[in-house]
Amino acid sequence: MTASGVAAQSTDGQAVAATAQDEGEIVVTASKREEKLRDVPSAITVLDGDALADLGVRSVRDYASLTPGLTIQGDGTPGSGKVFIRGLQTGALQQSATTVYYLDDVPFTASSANGGGAFIAPDPELADLDRIEVLKGPQGTLYGASSLGGVVRLISKRPDASRYSASARAEVTAIDGGGVGYLVNLNANLPLVRDTLAVRATGFYRRAPGFIDNVGTGATDVNESVSKGARLALGWTPNDRLSIDLVGQLQDTDTHGPTLQDNVTGSFTPLYGERKYSAYFNAPSSVRYRLASITGRYDMGIGDLIATAAYLESKLSTDTDITTAYAGTVGVLASLGLPYPANTGVVSESRIPQKKTTAEIRFVSDRLGPVEFIAGGFFTHESVDLDSDVVARSIPDNLPLADPVATLISAPITDRYREVSAFGNLTYYLADNLDVTGGLRFAHYEEDFTLGYSGTVYTIFYGGPVSIPELHAKKDHLAYLATLRWRPTDRLSVFLRAANSFRPGGPQPAAVVPPGAQSQINPDTVWNYEAGVKADFLDGRLSVQASAYRIDWKDIQLYSYVTVAGLRQIVLANAGGAKVDGFEFAVQARPTDKTTLSANLGYTNPRITQIEQGVSDYIGAYAGDTIPQTPKWTASATADHMFDLGGGVQGQLGGTLRYQSHMFTSYPRSIINPNVRVPGYTTVDLRAGVNFGGYQVQLRAENLFDQGGIINYNPGSPGVPAGANLIRPRSFTLALSARF
């Protein structure tokens, strides 16, 4: 990809897949067909998988910081958080995703409004990755529902039946003032029948060091995590026209505690000291992924027929100490004679399990005279049984109190989502260097939803459980795409793009629907209008990509709390509109064969343009207000230089700079979640190594100046401390790798 391996940064749009270099040209499967990256008419960033290890990229948060427009908002726990592109999110109460994740050709993210997609940031180990592709802007015609902001694709290496290969990597990482961790991963590619059948196997074990102390338990480095897993892929090519791939993948990640620092309420002043919080237990979390897929490709002479089927299971489990927030409620219940002792703790238990079956078939034509096209169909069935409980536990042993008072609040959700889609893109060449593309996707989706409220709080204050009868919703939706591409020379491409996407609505989740409220929520939609240019100069030694965009977001799904019949509950509505203006710029230079420089810059300005009064009164947002949790400016730069040391040994020196501007936590007039300006931060990484034969030894210093950046902030309330989730402090890593 690049000499440093940082990234091949570009601008594409509909589908992506990157990869190969043909006489210096990076080739991508934009619009799900192979094209030179420079020629794809929309915005993408492509990150080379092998290079990410050299850069010290371990997680979704690490590669997001190298990608303009991509933001991860969460508590720093692996696998947990909200992923969004170009500022398309609505703040703390958002439930469903606006950006879709793909693992290879398998969609990971829940589509429905009630599937918990906003809480999961897929974070699989980057052990045998070919590339990461981040598609900017709506991808509704080829990627379907919930791709309002774009799509993130993690693409693994395919089995190679032509040769044997293997690699191994080991790392030891020490955090300044924190713990020590390590990584071991092994990859092997084994031809079983030469040029016909091969298997590729990957296994890994990572213990990520912690750096947060819990003064409540006396435990140190509680945010340590352990991740382990494996991937097995079988590739069969029985003839020149047919190929079939089978993949099985699993991963378990367990984190012992949050990446949290307690601050004085409403401030950035540590309450117990830097990198410390207080809870009566360490608040563990876990993530589980299980994936199986089969993909077949057949060359029909005038194009390829491609079919994929997959089954995915994932589960995110978190426990959070909320004793301080519920102290008043427990006190009132105890005063009524219920057996809540003085040493009662309160825990929020959240379990988000998802089962997802998907299938897609598409035909990708060759160029047939002045036209080429893609046509296909897609099916998904998603099942989510989300458990969200507030449980009273005994602080000394952290065990639930005896029934019937153990569960204060229980609000289980059952959600079943089905979608059938048909899609197509057609390109017409007005001339060899001038063409137009139109795309359309028709989607029909249905959703069945149940929600019940129970527990001691409902028994005492509301007279018993509140159950919602099963709700059913269905909707048809069309998504659109139009592009104009002009290539005046073979080194310059200019494009205009208008693209649309949608996020499914669904049943109203409120237990008692207030008068005048919607019983069914409509999809919200975006239109993205974009102009871009991509060019290579100096025989490909200098590459520049730039795009500017305007996004119109309509019928935004917004949540508010209302009180109906004495019950305080969440109510959902299509209650607002927004606009986002922005641009992205990337440059890469190779002044010599051994030196690579790259930089990118992103600007995002999302703001509310219209909002209903009831929602506005609750969340504190008014027309003209900035949408929170989005930094307006992001930037990164990398530099790598290789030099000869003699005897076949090469040295490497490199560095990475990352910058994120300030952001706001909430809307300006919010009462329940006061708005705070979170400062921006800049980090610097340095690396040095030697390569000899197929071996490499590398030393990295990351966050060299130990910046205490904040990735998420909760200002707290009277009696409840503020919570700041921190970036990784200064750390040092020694890495050894070998290729065979």
Tab-separated table of C-alpha atoms in Angstrom, residues 263-695:
chain	number	residue	atom	x	y	z
A	263	ASN	CA	-13.733	14.051	38.841
A	264	VAL	CA	-15.244	16.735	41.013
A	265	THR	CA	-18.817	17.215	39.748
A	266	GLY	CA	-18.907	19.361	36.616
A	267	SER	CA	-15.119	19.765	36.423
A	268	PHE	CA	-11.935	18.136	35.124
A	269	THR	CA	-10.320	18.029	38.572
A	270	PRO	CA	-9.629	14.436	39.706
A	271	LEU	CA	-11.650	13.539	42.797
A	272	TYR	CA	-9.352	10.795	44.103
A	273	GLY	CA	-6.256	11.454	42.012
A	274	GLU	CA	-5.310	10.929	38.398
A	275	ARG	CA	-6.603	7.714	36.796
A	276	LYS	CA	-8.663	6.732	39.830
A	277	TYR	CA	-12.343	6.118	40.477
A	278	SER	CA	-14.334	4.692	43.355
A	279	ALA	CA	-16.826	1.837	43.123
A	280	TYR	CA	-17.571	-1.013	45.483
A	281	PHE	CA	-16.680	-3.528	42.722
A	282	ASN	CA	-14.595	-3.314	39.555
A	283	ALA	CA	-17.482	-3.276	37.011
A	284	PRO	CA	-16.401	-5.941	34.492
A	285	SER	CA	-17.589	-6.286	30.899
A	286	SER	CA	-17.357	-8.946	28.221
A	287	VAL	CA	-17.777	-9.237	24.459
A	288	ARG	CA	-18.395	-12.422	22.466
A	289	TYR	CA	-18.323	-12.822	18.650
A	290	ARG	CA	-19.214	-15.964	16.703
A	291	LEU	CA	-19.318	-15.823	12.907
A	292	ALA	CA	-19.728	-18.356	10.073
A	293	SER	CA	-20.020	-17.446	6.397
A	294	ILE	CA	-19.841	-18.867	2.889
A	295	THR	CA	-19.157	-16.864	-0.269
A	296	GLY	CA	-19.243	-18.123	-3.840
A	297	ARG	CA	-18.127	-16.286	-6.976
A	298	TYR	CA	-18.782	-17.471	-10.542
A	299	ASP	CA	-17.443	-15.814	-13.698
A	300	MET	CA	-20.271	-15.851	-16.237
A	301	GLY	CA	-18.230	-14.399	-19.070
A	302	ILE	CA	-19.966	-10.990	-19.039
A	303	GLY	CA	-19.602	-10.484	-15.309
A	304	ASP	CA	-19.440	-12.170	-11.920
A	305	LEU	CA	-22.276	-13.713	-9.924
A	306	ILE	CA	-21.494	-13.444	-6.192
A	307	ALA	CA	-23.499	-15.002	-3.341
A	308	THR	CA	-22.853	-14.728	0.403
A	309	ALA	CA	-24.657	-16.243	3.381
A	310	ALA	CA	-23.669	-15.730	7.017
A	311	TYR	CA	-24.689	-16.354	10.610
A	312	LEU	CA	-23.460	-14.034	13.365
A	313	GLU	CA	-23.836	-14.122	17.136
A	314	SER	CA	-22.546	-11.331	19.345
A	315	LYS	CA	-23.064	-10.396	22.972
A	316	LEU	CA	-22.019	-7.352	24.972
A	317	SER	CA	-22.356	-7.638	28.771
A	318	THR	CA	-21.620	-4.787	31.187
A	319	ASP	CA	-22.048	-4.214	34.920
A	320	THR	CA	-21.894	-0.654	36.272
A	321	ASP	CA	-21.925	0.586	39.862
A	322	ILE	CA	-24.741	3.170	40.165
A	323	THR	CA	-25.085	3.036	43.952
A	324	THR	CA	-24.638	6.790	44.389
A	325	ALA	CA	-27.310	7.644	41.808
A	326	TYR	CA	-29.857	5.255	43.421
A	327	ALA	CA	-29.053	6.009	47.070
A	328	GLY	CA	-32.206	8.110	47.450
A	329	THR	CA	-34.481	5.463	45.911
A	330	VAL	CA	-33.054	2.696	48.102
A	331	GLY	CA	-33.441	4.929	51.169
A	332	VAL	CA	-37.117	5.548	50.425
A	333	LEU	CA	-37.772	1.832	49.895
A	334	ALA	CA	-36.013	0.983	53.176
A	335	SER	CA	-38.112	3.584	55.011
A	336	LEU	CA	-41.219	1.764	53.748
A	337	GLY	CA	-40.087	-1.382	55.559
A	338	LEU	CA	-38.464	-3.244	52.675
A	339	PRO	CA	-35.305	-5.209	53.609
A	340	TYR	CA	-32.611	-2.971	52.122
A	341	PRO	CA	-29.701	-2.838	54.605
A	342	ALA	CA	-27.321	0.095	54.898
A	343	ASN	CA	-24.627	-1.714	52.884
A	344	THR	CA	-26.812	-2.120	49.789
A	345	GLY	CA	-25.155	-1.488	46.448
A	346	VAL	CA	-26.954	-0.906	43.158
A	347	VAL	CA	-25.725	-2.228	39.829
A	348	SER	CA	-26.869	-1.641	36.264
A	349	GLU	CA	-26.698	-4.979	34.422
A	350	SER	CA	-26.889	-4.743	30.640
A	351	ARG	CA	-26.871	-7.724	28.264
A	352	ILE	CA	-27.150	-7.142	24.491
A	353	PRO	CA	-27.121	-10.467	22.615
A	354	GLN	CA	-27.669	-10.432	18.860
A	355	LYS	CA	-28.270	-13.236	16.387
A	356	LYS	CA	-28.175	-12.280	12.746
A	357	THR	CA	-28.697	-14.315	9.571
A	358	THR	CA	-27.932	-12.591	6.272
A	359	ALA	CA	-27.779	-13.489	2.596
A	360	GLU	CA	-26.914	-11.493	-0.497
A	361	ILE	CA	-26.686	-12.330	-4.185
A	362	ARG	CA	-25.494	-9.851	-6.792
A	363	PHE	CA	-24.387	-9.762	-10.424
A	364	VAL	CA	-21.486	-7.435	-11.262
A	365	SER	CA	-21.257	-6.929	-15.008
A	366	ASP	CA	-18.204	-6.251	-17.087
A	367	ARG	CA	-18.329	-3.131	-19.206
A	368	LEU	CA	-20.793	-3.877	-21.990
A	369	GLY	CA	-20.330	-1.185	-24.599
A	370	PRO	CA	-21.258	2.119	-22.943
A	371	VAL	CA	-22.764	0.557	-19.787
A	372	GLU	CA	-21.889	-1.513	-16.724
A	373	PHE	CA	-24.165	-2.404	-13.838
A	374	ILE	CA	-24.672	-4.173	-10.516
A	375	ALA	CA	-27.977	-5.814	-9.559
A	376	GLY	CA	-28.820	-7.934	-6.545
A	377	GLY	CA	-30.943	-8.836	-3.571
A	378	PHE	CA	-30.396	-8.928	0.195
A	379	PHE	CA	-32.096	-10.582	3.175
A	380	THR	CA	-31.526	-10.244	6.911
A	381	HIS	CA	-33.223	-11.642	10.000
A	382	GLU	CA	-32.088	-10.148	13.307
A	383	SER	CA	-32.997	-11.295	16.796
A	384	VAL	CA	-32.106	-9.244	19.903
A	385	ASP	CA	-33.140	-10.098	23.483
A	386	LEU	CA	-31.834	-7.145	25.434
A	387	ASP	CA	-31.840	-7.373	29.230
A	388	SER	CA	-31.479	-4.142	31.161
A	389	ASP	CA	-31.818	-4.522	34.932
A	390	VAL	CA	-31.133	-2.394	37.980
A	391	VAL	CA	-30.212	-4.837	40.735
A	392	ALA	CA	-29.646	-4.409	44.472
A	393	ARG	CA	-26.565	-6.247	45.733
A	394	SER	CA	-24.864	-6.703	49.065
A	395	ILE	CA	-21.682	-4.594	49.046
A	396	PRO	CA	-19.561	-7.007	51.155
A	397	ASP	CA	-19.935	-9.984	48.792
A	398	ASN	CA	-21.413	-8.315	45.657
A	399	LEU	CA	-24.243	-10.878	45.558
A	400	PRO	CA	-27.866	-9.956	44.777
A	401	LEU	CA	-30.150	-9.449	47.733
A	402	ALA	CA	-32.793	-12.090	48.343
A	403	ASP	CA	-35.940	-12.036	46.226
A	404	PRO	CA	-38.330	-10.338	45.884
A	405	VAL	CA	-36.351	-7.109	46.455
A	406	ALA	CA	-33.217	-7.942	44.444
A	407	THR	CA	-34.455	-6.432	41.158
A	408	LEU	CA	-35.298	-2.757	41.468
A	409	ILE	CA	-36.095	-2.295	37.771
A	410	SER	CA	-36.228	-4.796	34.935
A	411	ALA	CA	-36.872	-3.702	31.337
A	412	PRO	CA	-36.261	-6.623	28.948
A	413	ILE	CA	-36.653	-5.968	25.222
A	414	THR	CA	-37.398	-8.557	22.563
A	415	ASP	CA	-36.832	-7.344	19.026
A	416	ARG	CA	-37.200	-9.260	15.757
A	417	TYR	CA	-36.263	-7.480	12.532
A	418	ARG	CA	-36.600	-8.772	8.958
A	419	GLU	CA	-35.646	-7.016	5.756
A	420	VAL	CA	-35.738	-7.903	2.062
A	421	SER	CA	-34.067	-5.564	-0.419
A	422	ALA	CA	-33.411	-5.302	-4.130
A	423	PHE	CA	-30.732	-2.971	-5.406
A	424	GLY	CA	-28.990	-1.872	-8.569
A	425	ASN	CA	-26.428	0.616	-9.890
A	426	LEU	CA	-25.968	1.443	-13.572
A	427	THR	CA	-23.103	3.429	-15.098
A	428	TYR	CA	-23.376	4.987	-18.561
A	429	TYR	CA	-20.220	6.186	-20.311
A	430	LEU	CA	-20.884	9.418	-22.209
A	431	ALA	CA	-17.204	9.150	-23.190
A	432	ASP	CA	-14.326	7.051	-21.950
A	433	ASN	CA	-13.406	9.815	-19.498
A	434	LEU	CA	-16.935	11.010	-18.613
A	435	ASP	CA	-19.698	8.880	-17.081
A	436	VAL	CA	-22.802	9.035	-14.922
A	437	THR	CA	-24.079	6.482	-12.401
A	438	GLY	CA	-27.553	6.051	-10.984
A	439	GLY	CA	-28.429	3.735	-8.127
A	440	LEU	CA	-31.614	2.571	-6.429
A	441	ARG	CA	-32.438	0.263	-3.529
A	442	PHE	CA	-35.918	-0.840	-2.512
A	443	ALA	CA	-36.213	-2.195	1.025
A	444	HIS	CA	-39.179	-3.750	2.804
A	445	TYR	CA	-38.698	-4.297	6.522
A	446	GLU	CA	-40.838	-5.568	9.382
A	447	GLU	CA	-40.217	-5.474	13.115
A	448	ASP	CA	-41.836	-7.183	16.110
A	449	PHE	CA	-41.126	-5.615	19.473
A	450	THR	CA	-42.009	-6.269	23.114
A	451	LEU	CA	-40.982	-4.411	26.253
A	452	GLY	CA	-42.012	-4.889	29.850
A	453	TYR	CA	-41.240	-2.954	33.037
A	454	SER	CA	-41.175	-4.677	36.423
A	455	GLY	CA	-39.280	-4.838	39.713
A	456	THR	CA	-39.621	-3.400	43.184
A	457	VAL	CA	-39.786	0.207	41.983
A	458	TYR	CA	-42.775	-0.568	39.744
A	459	THR	CA	-44.453	-2.676	42.414
A	460	ILE	CA	-44.209	0.062	45.070
A	461	PHE	CA	-44.619	3.249	43.017
A	462	TYR	CA	-46.696	2.157	40.018
A	463	GLY	CA	-48.820	-0.677	41.424
A	464	GLY	CA	-47.100	-3.532	39.582
A	465	PRO	CA	-45.464	-4.473	36.290
A	466	VAL	CA	-46.232	-2.563	33.111
A	467	SER	CA	-46.250	-4.661	29.937
A	468	ILE	CA	-46.458	-3.461	26.366
A	469	PRO	CA	-48.404	-5.738	24.029
A	470	GLU	CA	-46.332	-7.022	21.150
A	471	LEU	CA	-46.004	-4.273	18.575
A	472	HIS	CA	-45.595	-4.796	14.854
A	473	ALA	CA	-44.262	-2.283	12.364
A	474	LYS	CA	-43.467	-2.460	8.671
A	475	LYS	CA	-42.310	-0.023	6.058
A	476	ASP	CA	-41.088	0.258	2.469
A	477	HIS	CA	-38.239	2.581	1.601
A	478	LEU	CA	-36.257	3.700	-1.441
A	479	ALA	CA	-32.629	4.858	-1.373
A	480	TYR	CA	-30.971	6.716	-4.241
A	481	LEU	CA	-27.553	7.492	-5.714
A	482	ALA	CA	-26.300	9.688	-8.559
A	483	THR	CA	-22.702	10.437	-9.507
A	484	LEU	CA	-20.926	12.298	-12.282
A	485	ARG	CA	-17.272	11.413	-12.879
A	486	TRP	CA	-14.798	13.202	-15.160
A	487	ARG	CA	-11.242	11.999	-15.738
A	488	PRO	CA	-9.504	14.626	-17.896
A	489	THR	CA	-6.193	12.733	-17.599
A	490	ASP	CA	-5.202	9.283	-16.397
A	491	ARG	CA	-3.833	10.917	-13.199
A	492	LEU	CA	-6.775	13.159	-12.329
A	493	SER	CA	-10.374	12.357	-11.383
A	494	VAL	CA	-13.147	14.769	-10.408
A	495	PHE	CA	-16.591	13.719	-9.147
A	496	LEU	CA	-19.958	15.016	-8.018
A	497	ARG	CA	-22.084	12.750	-5.841
A	498	ALA	CA	-25.609	12.860	-4.420
A	499	ALA	CA	-26.492	9.911	-2.184
A	500	ASN	CA	-29.327	8.970	0.115
A	501	SER	CA	-29.725	6.486	2.938
A	502	PHE	CA	-32.153	5.695	5.749
A	503	ARG	CA	-32.295	4.325	9.277
A	504	PRO	CA	-35.313	2.087	9.987
A	505	GLY	CA	-37.975	3.305	12.353
A	506	GLY	CA	-40.176	0.911	14.249
A	507	PRO	CA	-42.704	0.599	17.059
A	508	GLN	CA	-42.965	3.248	19.770
A	509	PRO	CA	-41.054	1.894	22.809
A	510	ALA	CA	-43.018	3.855	25.435
A	511	ALA	CA	-45.002	1.774	27.929
A	512	VAL	CA	-47.881	4.256	27.836
A	513	VAL	CA	-48.075	6.327	24.668
A	514	PRO	CA	-48.813	9.975	25.512
A	515	PRO	CA	-51.709	11.695	23.725
A	516	GLY	CA	-50.604	12.835	20.286
A	517	ALA	CA	-47.375	10.809	20.305
A	518	GLN	CA	-46.410	8.587	17.388
A	519	SER	CA	-47.345	4.926	17.708
A	520	GLN	CA	-44.956	4.053	14.877
A	521	ILE	CA	-41.663	5.779	14.158
A	522	ASN	CA	-40.756	6.552	10.556
A	523	PRO	CA	-37.270	6.148	9.118
A	524	ASP	CA	-34.992	9.141	9.273
A	525	THR	CA	-33.147	9.948	6.060
A	526	VAL	CA	-30.097	11.823	4.831
A	527	TRP	CA	-29.082	13.328	1.515
A	528	ASN	CA	-25.357	13.853	1.037
A	529	TYR	CA	-24.162	16.281	-1.668
A	530	GLU	CA	-20.458	16.045	-2.353
A	531	ALA	CA	-17.718	17.208	-4.717
A	532	GLY	CA	-14.260	15.699	-4.772
A	533	VAL	CA	-10.976	15.514	-6.599
A	534	LYS	CA	-8.196	12.917	-6.601
A	535	ALA	CA	-4.875	13.331	-8.327
A	536	ASP	CA	-1.379	11.881	-8.599
A	537	PHE	CA	1.664	13.976	-9.455
A	538	LEU	CA	5.367	13.412	-10.016
A	539	ASP	CA	4.899	9.901	-11.419
A	540	GLY	CA	2.787	8.875	-8.451
A	541	ARG	CA	5.167	10.138	-5.759
A	542	LEU	CA	2.605	12.712	-4.613
A	543	SER	CA	-1.089	11.887	-4.184
A	544	VAL	CA	-3.826	14.299	-3.115
A	545	GLN	CA	-7.485	13.631	-2.353
A	546	ALA	CA	-10.063	16.173	-1.227
A	547	SER	CA	-13.832	16.316	-0.870
A	548	ALA	CA	-16.385	18.791	0.470
A	549	TYR	CA	-19.936	17.889	1.429
A	550	ARG	CA	-23.303	19.093	2.696
A	551	ILE	CA	-25.655	16.640	4.451
A	552	ASP	CA	-29.386	17.218	5.025
A	553	TRP	CA	-30.798	15.011	7.790
A	554	LYS	CA	-34.590	14.810	8.075
A	555	ASP	CA	-37.094	13.236	10.503
A	556	ILE	CA	-34.345	12.561	13.053
A	557	GLN	CA	-35.256	9.904	15.611
A	558	LEU	CA	-34.960	11.695	18.960
A	559	TYR	CA	-35.748	10.472	22.468
A	560	SER	CA	-37.183	12.328	25.430
A	561	TYR	CA	-38.528	11.420	28.864
A	562	VAL	CA	-42.156	12.158	29.689
A	563	THR	CA	-44.391	11.287	32.641
A	564	VAL	CA	-47.660	9.566	31.754
A	565	ALA	CA	-49.990	8.099	34.400
A	566	GLY	CA	-47.253	8.645	36.983
A	567	LEU	CA	-44.726	6.661	34.936
A	568	ARG	CA	-41.516	8.328	33.730
A	569	GLN	CA	-40.575	6.768	30.426
A	570	ILE	CA	-38.651	7.186	27.196
A	571	VAL	CA	-40.671	8.380	24.210
A	572	LEU	CA	-39.327	8.282	20.655
A	573	ALA	CA	-40.369	10.608	17.838
A	574	ASN	CA	-39.347	11.870	14.412
A	575	ALA	CA	-38.742	15.248	15.943
A	576	GLY	CA	-36.010	17.175	14.190
A	577	GLY	CA	-33.769	18.065	11.286
A	578	ALA	CA	-30.081	18.847	10.936
A	579	LYS	CA	-27.387	19.882	8.485
A	580	VAL	CA	-23.727	18.931	8.374
A	581	ASP	CA	-21.078	20.798	6.408
A	582	GLY	CA	-17.545	19.529	6.140
A	583	PHE	CA	-14.495	18.630	4.131
A	584	GLU	CA	-11.714	16.034	4.160
A	585	PHE	CA	-8.228	16.363	2.756
A	586	ALA	CA	-5.462	13.760	2.467
A	587	VAL	CA	-1.981	13.916	0.990
A	588	GLN	CA	0.712	11.287	0.643
A	589	ALA	CA	4.258	11.866	-0.556
A	590	ARG	CA	7.081	9.479	-1.367
A	591	PRO	CA	10.071	11.788	-1.888
A	592	THR	CA	12.369	8.744	-2.041
A	593	ASP	CA	11.868	5.010	-2.360
A	594	LYS	CA	12.536	4.691	1.376
A	595	THR	CA	10.597	7.659	2.761
A	596	THR	CA	6.837	8.025	3.057
A	597	LEU	CA	4.960	11.007	4.450
A	598	SER	CA	1.210	11.271	4.842
A	599	ALA	CA	-1.269	13.645	6.438
A	600	ASN	CA	-5.003	14.145	6.583
A	601	LEU	CA	-7.388	16.761	7.886
A	602	GLY	CA	-11.104	16.614	8.542
A	603	TYR	CA	-13.649	19.336	9.405
A	604	THR	CA	-17.204	18.517	10.538
A	605	ASN	CA	-19.877	21.065	11.476
A	606	PRO	CA	-23.166	19.324	12.458
A	607	ARG	CA	-26.051	21.435	13.767
A	608	ILE	CA	-29.743	21.193	14.537
A	609	THR	CA	-31.955	23.106	12.093
A	610	GLN	CA	-35.413	22.175	13.385
A	611	ILE	CA	-36.743	20.424	16.503
A	612	GLU	CA	-40.138	19.868	18.103
A	613	GLN	CA	-40.805	21.866	21.245
A	614	GLY	CA	-41.430	18.927	23.595
A	615	VAL	CA	-38.167	17.226	22.677
A	616	SER	CA	-36.353	20.557	22.727
A	617	ASP	CA	-37.523	21.275	26.281
A	618	TYR	CA	-36.161	17.940	27.452
A	619	ILE	CA	-32.819	17.551	25.685
A	620	GLY	CA	-32.071	21.294	25.617
A	621	ALA	CA	-31.535	21.534	21.863
A	622	TYR	CA	-32.732	24.423	19.723
A	623	ALA	CA	-32.331	25.315	16.062
A	624	GLY	CA	-28.751	26.358	15.405
A	625	ASP	CA	-27.203	24.299	18.218
A	626	THR	CA	-24.208	22.096	17.487
A	627	ILE	CA	-24.832	18.349	17.654
A	628	PRO	CA	-22.696	17.156	20.600
A	629	GLN	CA	-19.884	14.601	20.933
A	630	THR	CA	-18.299	15.520	17.603
A	631	PRO	CA	-14.917	17.285	17.353
A	632	LYS	CA	-15.001	19.851	14.553
A	633	TRP	CA	-11.369	19.269	13.599
A	634	THR	CA	-9.371	16.054	13.392
A	635	ALA	CA	-5.930	15.579	11.884
A	636	SER	CA	-3.148	13.041	11.726
A	637	ALA	CA	0.280	12.776	10.129
A	638	THR	CA	2.778	9.959	9.766
A	639	ALA	CA	6.382	9.791	8.618
A	640	ASP	CA	8.503	6.680	8.061
A	641	HIS	CA	12.026	6.283	6.709
A	642	MET	CA	13.948	3.098	5.924
A	643	PHE	CA	17.763	3.039	5.734
A	644	ASP	CA	20.471	0.429	5.137
A	645	LEU	CA	22.582	-0.743	8.063
A	646	GLY	CA	24.647	-3.199	6.029
A	647	GLY	CA	24.710	-6.970	5.928
A	648	GLY	CA	21.139	-7.122	4.626
A	649	VAL	CA	19.808	-5.283	7.694
A	650	GLN	CA	17.474	-2.313	7.324
A	651	GLY	CA	16.601	0.245	9.954
A	652	GLN	CA	13.318	2.080	10.359
A	653	LEU	CA	12.430	5.366	12.039
A	654	GLY	CA	8.915	6.738	12.167
A	655	GLY	CA	6.387	8.829	13.993
A	656	THR	CA	2.649	9.533	14.160
A	657	LEU	CA	0.855	12.687	15.268
A	658	ARG	CA	-2.854	12.703	16.048
A	659	TYR	CA	-5.016	15.735	16.849
A	660	GLN	CA	-8.631	16.102	17.960
A	661	SER	CA	-10.230	19.478	18.701
A	662	HIS	CA	-12.591	20.191	21.593
A	663	MET	CA	-16.142	18.838	21.623
A	664	PHE	CA	-19.310	19.370	23.643
A	665	THR	CA	-20.938	16.672	25.754
A	666	SER	CA	-24.553	17.719	25.287
A	667	TYR	CA	-26.859	20.410	23.973
A	668	PRO	CA	-26.409	23.953	25.371
A	669	ARG	CA	-29.598	24.075	27.465
A	670	SER	CA	-29.724	20.467	28.632
A	671	ILE	CA	-30.749	20.088	32.275
A	672	ILE	CA	-30.489	16.324	32.756
A	673	ASN	CA	-27.087	16.171	31.014
A	674	PRO	CA	-25.334	19.543	31.448
A	675	ASN	CA	-23.279	20.683	28.491
A	676	VAL	CA	-19.523	20.747	29.055
A	677	ARG	CA	-16.752	21.739	26.646
A	678	VAL	CA	-14.225	18.884	26.628
A	679	PRO	CA	-10.719	20.052	25.650
A	680	GLY	CA	-9.023	18.678	22.570
A	681	TYR	CA	-5.693	16.888	22.668
A	682	THR	CA	-2.640	16.000	20.593
A	683	THR	CA	-0.612	12.805	20.874
A	684	VAL	CA	2.767	11.843	19.418
A	685	ASP	CA	4.073	8.305	18.804
A	686	LEU	CA	7.649	7.371	17.865
A	687	ARG	CA	8.949	4.052	16.579
A	688	ALA	CA	12.270	2.526	15.596
A	689	GLY	CA	13.143	-0.931	14.342
A	690	VAL	CA	15.396	-3.198	12.361
A	691	ASN	CA	14.448	-5.701	9.650
A	692	PHE	CA	16.634	-8.630	8.648
A	693	GLY	CA	15.463	-11.395	6.387
A	694	GLY	CA	11.894	-12.133	7.393
A	695	TYR	CA	12.344	-10.827	10.938
